[in-house]
Coordinates of C-alpha atoms and ligand atoms in Angstrom, one line a residue:
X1 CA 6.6 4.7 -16.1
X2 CA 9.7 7.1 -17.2
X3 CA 13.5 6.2 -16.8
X4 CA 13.4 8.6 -14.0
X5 CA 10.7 6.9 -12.2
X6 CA 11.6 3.6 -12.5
X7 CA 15.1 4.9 -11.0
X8 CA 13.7 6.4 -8.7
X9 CA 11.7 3.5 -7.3
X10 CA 14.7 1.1 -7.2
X11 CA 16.1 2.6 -4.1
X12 CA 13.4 2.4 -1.4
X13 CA 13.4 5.7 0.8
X14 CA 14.0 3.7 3.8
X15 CA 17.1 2.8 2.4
X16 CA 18.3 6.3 0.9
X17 CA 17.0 8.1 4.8
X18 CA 19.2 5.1 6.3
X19 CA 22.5 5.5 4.2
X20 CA 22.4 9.3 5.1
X21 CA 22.1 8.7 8.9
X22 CA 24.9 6.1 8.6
X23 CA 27.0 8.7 6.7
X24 CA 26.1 11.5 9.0
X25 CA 26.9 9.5 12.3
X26 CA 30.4 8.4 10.5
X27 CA 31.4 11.5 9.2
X28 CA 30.1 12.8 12.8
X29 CA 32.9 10.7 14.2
X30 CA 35.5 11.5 11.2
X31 CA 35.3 15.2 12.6
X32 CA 35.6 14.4 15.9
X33 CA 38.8 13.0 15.3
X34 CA 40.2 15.1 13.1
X35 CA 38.5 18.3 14.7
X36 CA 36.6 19.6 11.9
X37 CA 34.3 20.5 14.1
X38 CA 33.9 24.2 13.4
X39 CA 33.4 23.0 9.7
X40 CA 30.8 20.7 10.8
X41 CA 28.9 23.3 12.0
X42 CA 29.8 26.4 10.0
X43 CA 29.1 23.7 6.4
X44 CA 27.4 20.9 7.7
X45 CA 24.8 22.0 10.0
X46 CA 23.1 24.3 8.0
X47 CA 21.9 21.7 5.6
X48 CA 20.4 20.3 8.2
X49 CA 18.3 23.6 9.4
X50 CA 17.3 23.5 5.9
X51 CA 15.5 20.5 5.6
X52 CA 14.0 20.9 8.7
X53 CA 12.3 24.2 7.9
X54 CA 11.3 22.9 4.4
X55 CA 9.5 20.2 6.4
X56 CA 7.7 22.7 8.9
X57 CA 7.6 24.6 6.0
X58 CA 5.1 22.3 4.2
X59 CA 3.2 21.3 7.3
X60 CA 0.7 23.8 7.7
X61 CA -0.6 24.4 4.5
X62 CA -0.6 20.6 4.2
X63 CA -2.7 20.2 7.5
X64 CA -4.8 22.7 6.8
X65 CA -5.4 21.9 2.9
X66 CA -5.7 18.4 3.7
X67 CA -8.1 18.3 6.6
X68 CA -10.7 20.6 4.4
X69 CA -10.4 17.9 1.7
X70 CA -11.3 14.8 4.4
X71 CA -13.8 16.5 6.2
X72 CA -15.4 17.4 2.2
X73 CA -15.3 13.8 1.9
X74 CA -16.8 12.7 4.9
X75 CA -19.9 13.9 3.1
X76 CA -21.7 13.9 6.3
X77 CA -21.3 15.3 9.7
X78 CA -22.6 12.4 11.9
X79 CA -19.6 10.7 10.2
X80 CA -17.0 13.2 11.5
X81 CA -18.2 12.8 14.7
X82 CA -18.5 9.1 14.8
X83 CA -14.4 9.3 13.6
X84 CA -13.5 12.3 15.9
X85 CA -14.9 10.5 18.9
X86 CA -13.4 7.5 17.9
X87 CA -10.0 8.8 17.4
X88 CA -9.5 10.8 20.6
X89 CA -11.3 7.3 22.9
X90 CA -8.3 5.6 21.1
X91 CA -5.4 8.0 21.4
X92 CA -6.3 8.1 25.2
X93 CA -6.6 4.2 25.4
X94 CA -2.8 4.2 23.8
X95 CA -1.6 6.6 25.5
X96 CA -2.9 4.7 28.5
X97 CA -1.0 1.5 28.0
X98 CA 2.4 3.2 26.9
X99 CA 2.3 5.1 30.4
X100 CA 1.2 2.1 32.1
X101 CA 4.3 0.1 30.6
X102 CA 6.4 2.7 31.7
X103 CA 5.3 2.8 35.0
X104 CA 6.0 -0.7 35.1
X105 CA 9.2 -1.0 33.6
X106 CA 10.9 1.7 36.0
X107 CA 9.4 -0.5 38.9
X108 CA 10.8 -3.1 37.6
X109 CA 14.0 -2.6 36.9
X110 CA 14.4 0.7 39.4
X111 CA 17.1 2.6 38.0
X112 CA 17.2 5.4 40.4
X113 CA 18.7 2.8 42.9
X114 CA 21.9 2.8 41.1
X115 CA 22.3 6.1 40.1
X116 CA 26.1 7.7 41.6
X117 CA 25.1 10.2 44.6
X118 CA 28.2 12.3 43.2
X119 CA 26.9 13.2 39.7
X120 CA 23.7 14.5 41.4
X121 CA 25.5 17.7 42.5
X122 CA 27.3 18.1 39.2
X123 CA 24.5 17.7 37.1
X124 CA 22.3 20.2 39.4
X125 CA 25.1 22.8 38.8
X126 CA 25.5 22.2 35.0
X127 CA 22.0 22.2 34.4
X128 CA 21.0 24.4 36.7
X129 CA 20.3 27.5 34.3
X130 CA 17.9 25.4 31.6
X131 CA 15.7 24.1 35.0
X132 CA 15.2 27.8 36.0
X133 CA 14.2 28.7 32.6
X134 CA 11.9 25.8 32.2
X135 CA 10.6 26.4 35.4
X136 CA 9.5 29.8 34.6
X137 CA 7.9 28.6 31.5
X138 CA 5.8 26.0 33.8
X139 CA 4.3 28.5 36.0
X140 CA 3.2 30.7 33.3
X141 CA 1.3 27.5 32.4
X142 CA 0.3 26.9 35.4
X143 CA -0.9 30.4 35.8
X144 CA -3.9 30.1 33.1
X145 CA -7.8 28.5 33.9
X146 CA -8.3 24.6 33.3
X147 CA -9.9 25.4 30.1
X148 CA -7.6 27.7 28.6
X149 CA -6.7 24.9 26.3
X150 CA -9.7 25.2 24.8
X151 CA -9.9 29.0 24.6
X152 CA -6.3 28.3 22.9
X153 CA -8.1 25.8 20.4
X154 CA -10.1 29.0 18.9
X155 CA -8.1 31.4 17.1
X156 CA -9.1 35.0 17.0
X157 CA -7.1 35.4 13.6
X158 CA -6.8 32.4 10.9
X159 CA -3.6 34.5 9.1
X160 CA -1.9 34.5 12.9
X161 CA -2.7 30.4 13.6
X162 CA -1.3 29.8 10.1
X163 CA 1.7 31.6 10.5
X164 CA 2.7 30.4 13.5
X165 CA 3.9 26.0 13.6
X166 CA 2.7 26.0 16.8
X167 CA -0.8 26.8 16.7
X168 CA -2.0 23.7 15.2
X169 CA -5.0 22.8 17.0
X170 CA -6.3 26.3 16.4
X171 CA -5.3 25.2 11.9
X172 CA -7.2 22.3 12.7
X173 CA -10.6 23.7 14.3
X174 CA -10.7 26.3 11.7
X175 CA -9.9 23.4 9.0
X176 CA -13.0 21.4 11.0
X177 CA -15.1 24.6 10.3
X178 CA -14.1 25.3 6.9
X179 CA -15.2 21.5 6.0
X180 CA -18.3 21.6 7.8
X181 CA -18.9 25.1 6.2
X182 CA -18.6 22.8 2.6
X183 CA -21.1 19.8 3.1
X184 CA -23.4 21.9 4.8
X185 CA -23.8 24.4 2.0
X186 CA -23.7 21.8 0.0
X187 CA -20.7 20.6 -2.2
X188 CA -22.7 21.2 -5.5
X189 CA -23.2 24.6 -4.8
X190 CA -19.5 25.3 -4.6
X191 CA -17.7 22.9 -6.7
X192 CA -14.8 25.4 -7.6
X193 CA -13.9 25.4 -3.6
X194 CA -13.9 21.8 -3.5
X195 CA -11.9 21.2 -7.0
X196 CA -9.4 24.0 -5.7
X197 CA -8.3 22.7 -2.4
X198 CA -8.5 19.3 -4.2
X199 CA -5.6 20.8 -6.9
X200 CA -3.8 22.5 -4.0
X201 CA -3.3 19.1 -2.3
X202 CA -2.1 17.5 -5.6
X203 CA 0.5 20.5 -5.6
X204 CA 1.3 20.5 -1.8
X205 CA 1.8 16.5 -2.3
X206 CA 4.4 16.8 -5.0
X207 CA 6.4 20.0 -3.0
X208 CA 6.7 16.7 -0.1
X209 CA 8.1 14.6 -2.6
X210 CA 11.1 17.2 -3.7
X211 CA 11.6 17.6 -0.1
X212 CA 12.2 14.1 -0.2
X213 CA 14.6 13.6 -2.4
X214 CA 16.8 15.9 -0.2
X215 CA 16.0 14.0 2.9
X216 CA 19.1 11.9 3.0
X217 CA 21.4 15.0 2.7
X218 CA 19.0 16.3 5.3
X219 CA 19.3 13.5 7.9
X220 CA 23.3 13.4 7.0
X221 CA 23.6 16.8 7.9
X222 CA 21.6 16.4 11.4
X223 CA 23.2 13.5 12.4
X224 CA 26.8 14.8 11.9
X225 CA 25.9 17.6 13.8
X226 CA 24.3 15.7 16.4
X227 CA 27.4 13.5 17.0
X228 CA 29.5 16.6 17.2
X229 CA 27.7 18.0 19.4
X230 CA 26.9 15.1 21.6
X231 CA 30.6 13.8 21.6
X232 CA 31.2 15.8 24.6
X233 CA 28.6 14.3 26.8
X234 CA 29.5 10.8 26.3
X235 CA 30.4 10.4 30.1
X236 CA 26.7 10.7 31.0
X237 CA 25.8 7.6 29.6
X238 CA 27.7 5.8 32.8
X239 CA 25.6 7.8 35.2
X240 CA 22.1 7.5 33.4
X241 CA 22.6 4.3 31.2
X242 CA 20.2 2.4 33.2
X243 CA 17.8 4.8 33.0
X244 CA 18.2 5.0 29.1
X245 CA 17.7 1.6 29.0
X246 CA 14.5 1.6 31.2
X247 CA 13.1 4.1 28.9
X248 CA 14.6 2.2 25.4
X249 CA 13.2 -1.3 27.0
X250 CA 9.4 0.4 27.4
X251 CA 9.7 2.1 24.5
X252 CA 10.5 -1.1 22.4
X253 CA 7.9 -3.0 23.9
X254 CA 5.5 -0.5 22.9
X255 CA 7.0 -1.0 19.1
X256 CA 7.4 -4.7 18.9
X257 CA 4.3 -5.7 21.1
X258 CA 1.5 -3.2 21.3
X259 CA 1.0 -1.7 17.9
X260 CA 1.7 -5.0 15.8
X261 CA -1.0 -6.6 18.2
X262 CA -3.3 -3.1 17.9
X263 CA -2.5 -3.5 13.8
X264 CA -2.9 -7.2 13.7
X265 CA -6.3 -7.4 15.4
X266 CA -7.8 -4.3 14.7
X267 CA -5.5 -2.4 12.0
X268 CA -6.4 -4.8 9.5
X269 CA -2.7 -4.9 7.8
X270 CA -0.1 -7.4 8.1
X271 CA 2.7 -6.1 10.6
X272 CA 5.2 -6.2 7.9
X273 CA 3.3 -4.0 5.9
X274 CA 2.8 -1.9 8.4
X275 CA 6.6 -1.6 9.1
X276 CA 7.8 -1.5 5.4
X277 CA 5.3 1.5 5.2
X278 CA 6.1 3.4 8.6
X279 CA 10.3 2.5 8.5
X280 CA 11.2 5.8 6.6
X281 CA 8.7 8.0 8.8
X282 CA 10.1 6.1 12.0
X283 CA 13.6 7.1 10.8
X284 CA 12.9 11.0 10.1
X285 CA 11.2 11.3 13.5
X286 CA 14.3 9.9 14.9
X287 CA 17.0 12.0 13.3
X288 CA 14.6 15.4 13.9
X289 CA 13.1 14.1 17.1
X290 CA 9.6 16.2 15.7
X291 CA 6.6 14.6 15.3
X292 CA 5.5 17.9 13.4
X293 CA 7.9 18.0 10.8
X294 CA 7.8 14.3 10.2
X295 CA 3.8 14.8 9.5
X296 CA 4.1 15.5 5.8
X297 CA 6.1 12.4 5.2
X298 CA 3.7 10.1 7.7
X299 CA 0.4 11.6 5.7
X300 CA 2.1 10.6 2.5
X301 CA 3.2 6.8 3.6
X302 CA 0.1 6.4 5.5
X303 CA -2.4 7.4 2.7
X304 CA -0.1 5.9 0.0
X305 CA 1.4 2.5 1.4
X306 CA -1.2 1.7 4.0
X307 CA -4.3 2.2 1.9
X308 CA -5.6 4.6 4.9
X309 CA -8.6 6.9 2.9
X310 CA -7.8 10.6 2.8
X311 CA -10.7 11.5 4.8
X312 CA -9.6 9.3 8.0
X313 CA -5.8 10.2 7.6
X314 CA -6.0 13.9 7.0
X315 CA -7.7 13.9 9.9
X316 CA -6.5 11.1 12.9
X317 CA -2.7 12.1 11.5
X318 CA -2.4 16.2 12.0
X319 CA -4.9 15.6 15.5
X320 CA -2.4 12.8 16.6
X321 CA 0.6 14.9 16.0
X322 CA -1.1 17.5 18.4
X323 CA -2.4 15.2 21.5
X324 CA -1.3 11.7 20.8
X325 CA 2.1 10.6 22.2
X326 CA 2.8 7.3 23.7
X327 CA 6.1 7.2 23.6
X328 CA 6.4 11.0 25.1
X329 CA 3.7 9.5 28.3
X330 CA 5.8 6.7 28.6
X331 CA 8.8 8.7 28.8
X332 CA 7.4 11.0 31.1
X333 CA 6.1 8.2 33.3
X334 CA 9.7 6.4 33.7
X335 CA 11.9 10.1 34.3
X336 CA 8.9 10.9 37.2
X337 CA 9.8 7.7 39.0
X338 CA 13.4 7.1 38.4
X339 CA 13.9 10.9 39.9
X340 CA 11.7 9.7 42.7
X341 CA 13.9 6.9 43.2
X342 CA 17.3 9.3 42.9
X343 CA 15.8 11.6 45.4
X344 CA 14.2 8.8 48.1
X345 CA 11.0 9.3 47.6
X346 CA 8.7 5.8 48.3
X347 CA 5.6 6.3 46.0
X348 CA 2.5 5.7 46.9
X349 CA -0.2 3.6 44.7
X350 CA -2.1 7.0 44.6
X351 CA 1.0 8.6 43.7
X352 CA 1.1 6.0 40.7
X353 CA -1.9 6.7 39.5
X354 CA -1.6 10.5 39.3
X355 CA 1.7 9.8 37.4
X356 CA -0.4 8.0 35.4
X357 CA -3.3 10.7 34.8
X358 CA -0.8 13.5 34.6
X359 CA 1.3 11.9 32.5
X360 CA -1.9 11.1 29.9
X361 CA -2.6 14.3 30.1
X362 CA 0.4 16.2 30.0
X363 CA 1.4 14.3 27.1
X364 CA -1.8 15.8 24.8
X365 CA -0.6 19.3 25.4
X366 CA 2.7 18.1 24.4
X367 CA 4.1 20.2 21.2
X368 CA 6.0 18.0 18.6
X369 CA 9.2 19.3 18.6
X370 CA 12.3 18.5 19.8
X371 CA 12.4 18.7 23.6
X372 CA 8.6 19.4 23.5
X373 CA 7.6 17.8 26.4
X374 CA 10.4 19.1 29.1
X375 CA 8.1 21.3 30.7
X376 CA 5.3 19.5 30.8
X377 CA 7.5 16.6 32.6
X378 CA 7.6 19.3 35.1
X379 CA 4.3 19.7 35.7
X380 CA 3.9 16.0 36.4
X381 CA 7.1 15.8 38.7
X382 CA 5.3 18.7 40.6
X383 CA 1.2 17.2 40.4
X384 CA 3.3 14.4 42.8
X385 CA 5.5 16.3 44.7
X386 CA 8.8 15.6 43.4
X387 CA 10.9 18.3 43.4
X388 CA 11.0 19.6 40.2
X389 CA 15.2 20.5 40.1
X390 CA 15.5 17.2 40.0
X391 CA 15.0 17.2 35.9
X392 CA 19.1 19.0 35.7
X393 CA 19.6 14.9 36.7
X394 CA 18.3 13.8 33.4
X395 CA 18.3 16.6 30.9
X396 CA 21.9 15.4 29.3
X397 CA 20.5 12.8 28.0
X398 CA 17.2 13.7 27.1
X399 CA 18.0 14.3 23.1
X400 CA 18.8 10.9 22.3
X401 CA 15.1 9.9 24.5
X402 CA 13.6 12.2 22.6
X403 CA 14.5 10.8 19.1
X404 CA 13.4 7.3 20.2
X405 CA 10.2 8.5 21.9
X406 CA 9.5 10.8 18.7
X407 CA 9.8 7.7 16.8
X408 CA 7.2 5.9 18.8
X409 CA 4.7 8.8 18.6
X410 CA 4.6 9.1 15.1
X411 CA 4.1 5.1 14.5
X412 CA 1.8 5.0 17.3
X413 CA -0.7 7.7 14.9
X414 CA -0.2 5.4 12.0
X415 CA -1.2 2.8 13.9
X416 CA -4.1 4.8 15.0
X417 CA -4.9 5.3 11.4
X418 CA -5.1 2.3 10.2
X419 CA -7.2 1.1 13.3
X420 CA -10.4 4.2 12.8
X421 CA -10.0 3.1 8.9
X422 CA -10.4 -0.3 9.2
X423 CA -13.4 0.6 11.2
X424 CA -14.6 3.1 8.4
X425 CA -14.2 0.6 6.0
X426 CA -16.5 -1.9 8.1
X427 CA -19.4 0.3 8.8
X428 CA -19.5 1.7 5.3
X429 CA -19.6 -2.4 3.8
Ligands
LIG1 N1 10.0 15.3 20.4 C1 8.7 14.8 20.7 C2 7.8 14.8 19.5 O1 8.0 15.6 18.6 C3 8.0 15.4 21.9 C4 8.8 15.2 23.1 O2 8.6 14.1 23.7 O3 9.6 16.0 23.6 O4 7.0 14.0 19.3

């Protein structure tokens, strides 16, 4: 090990992300008082954009270089299957529960009941604009045949679904093909393929680690922005704080209960080592609330702390990041009923469970990026007739939501992981 190394490995990234969101969030408030805000976001901000694109930057060819390599591994197509079908019966199972304790919880503690009938007209007005555009968006979703998600999954060009951060189910089937492609001809027969996206990776892996070392300017830079920003809006939290709190309560259940007892009875790992390993990813999805670009950085602590093999992470990571989201169908499940509750509508048990299906659902066509999974809220408040305006009521608030829900999605496919490789690891004894 060189000097630089060993340096390097004194200061865990855990700590070096977390010192940067603490700096970001107190120089946040440092500019708020001294109103530096135009600095903040003229020399501050931009540093944040930065290391966001980097991250999007290296997700693609990272997917796509990755998935090739774990699929040539495989060695053998029954086994992709047996892990594909494994994976997607246990993202839905997850997803299931998350949605279910978010149904629960808003029962529970009912929010809506409390929420000020005055704010409802403000927050209509103020919001009113985003809801129309939303709206629009829905019914242009709405507009296209039940299996237009899998005509979506098939590009028609690989250059267009490669250039283009949100086509990555369409990366991943060509990635699928491209693998399959491999063992079938026969890995001996092209060895240079293999050995070249095997080099690639090597490459792509050490780009992730220089992005990296500028993560904790990275997170600074968000979070200062995002206080700035925010500092306006602080009034909301009266209105909606039970709400939050609803959604934070469900959410940490799902954290501190579910996945350590997932990990502990079926993730072979000890919880602690699951959390030492997924603390750093948990913090970037926070401070960019996107499960997409925090994908290099959960590939890379998954396959490197956890032990998960190449071949199960490549793939249940970059398919997890597409259609797996707990904390998103929880979400989603406690903002349909708490705007039932604002509104006066009683829901039905049917109701319930259509929350519950839509929500599942919804949650799998749900892009990870910030905000990602606005519109497809709306297409659950409308599958149960509540009126969909209703989302101006909670849109203030959603950013800091979204950062905890992001965080719960991304440790929810780790968790994933480490459950199908465990499994791996058993049938191949
Ligand atoms: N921001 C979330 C993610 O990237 C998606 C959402 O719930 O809006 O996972």
């Amino acid at each position: 090990m060189n000097r630089g190394e060993a340096h390097r490995k004194r200061v865990p990234l855990y700590a070096k992300i977390l010192l940067g969101m603490g700096l970001g969030v107190g120089f946040g408030f440092l500019a708020i008082a001294l109103h530096w805000e135009s600095f903040v976001h003229d020399w501050v901000a931009p540093w944040g954009v930065i290391f966001m694109r980097l991250l999007k930057l290296i997700a693609v060819p990272l997917v796509f270089v990755s998935l090739i390599i774990g699929v040539v591994n495989l060695k053998d197509i029954r086994n992709l299957s047996r892990i594909g079908l494994k994976t997607i019966l246990i993202y839905v199972c997850t997803t299931i529960i998350a949605v279910s304790i978010g149904l629960g919880m808003v029962s529970l503690i009912k929010p809506g009941k409390v929420f000020p009938k005055d704010r409802q007209t403000e927050f209509m007005e103020r919001y009113e604009q985003i809801v129309a555009e939303r709206e629009a968006q829905m019914h242009q979703m709405q507009e296209v045949s039940p299996l237009d998600f899998l005509v979506e999954t098939v590009p028609e060009n690989i250059f267009q679904a490669l250039g283009d951060n949100s086509k990555m189910l369409q990366i991943i089937f060509f990635a699928l093909l491209f693998g399959v492609a491999i063992i079938v001809v026969g890995t001996h027969k092209v060895p240079s393929v293999v050995r070249f996206f095997g080099q690639l990776n090597l490459v792509l892996l050490k780009i992730i680690d220089f992005i990296m070392a500028f993560a904790p300017i990275g997170v600074f830079a968000l979070m200062a922005t995002l206080i700035v920003d925010y500092a306006g809006d602080v009034g909301i939290f009266s209105a909606l704080g039970l709400y939050a709190l609803t959604v934070i309560l469900a959410l940490a259940v799902i954290i501190v209960f579910v996945y350590p007892f997932i990990m502990r009875v079926f993730g072979k790992r000890t919880v602690k080592q699951f959390f030492k390993a997924a603390a750093p990813v948990q913090m970037l999805a926070f401070t960019t609330s996107s499960s997409a670009a925090t994908l290099p950085l959960t590939m890379e602590r998954t396959q490197k702390q956890l032990g998960v093999s190449e071949e199960v992470s490549s793939f249940v990571l970059p398919v997890g990041v597409t259609i797996n989201m707990d904390g998103t169908s929880c979400y989603q499940a406690v903002a349909a009923v708490f705007l039932a509750q604002v509104l006066g509508l009683d829901l039905t048990f049917g109701q319930m469970l259509l929350i519950l299906a839509t929500a599942t659902i919804s949650s799998i066509g749900t892009p990870g990026i910030p905000g990602g999974s606005i519109v497809m809220l709306m297409i659950v408040l409308d599958s149960v007739g509540i009126p969909i305006e209703g989302l101006a009521l909670i849109l203030g608030i959603d950013r800091p939501l979204d950062m905890l829900r992001t965080m719960v999605n991304v440790t929810g496919d780790m968790t994933v992981a480490c459950v199908v490789d465990s499994g791996q690891k058993t049938n191949t004894m």
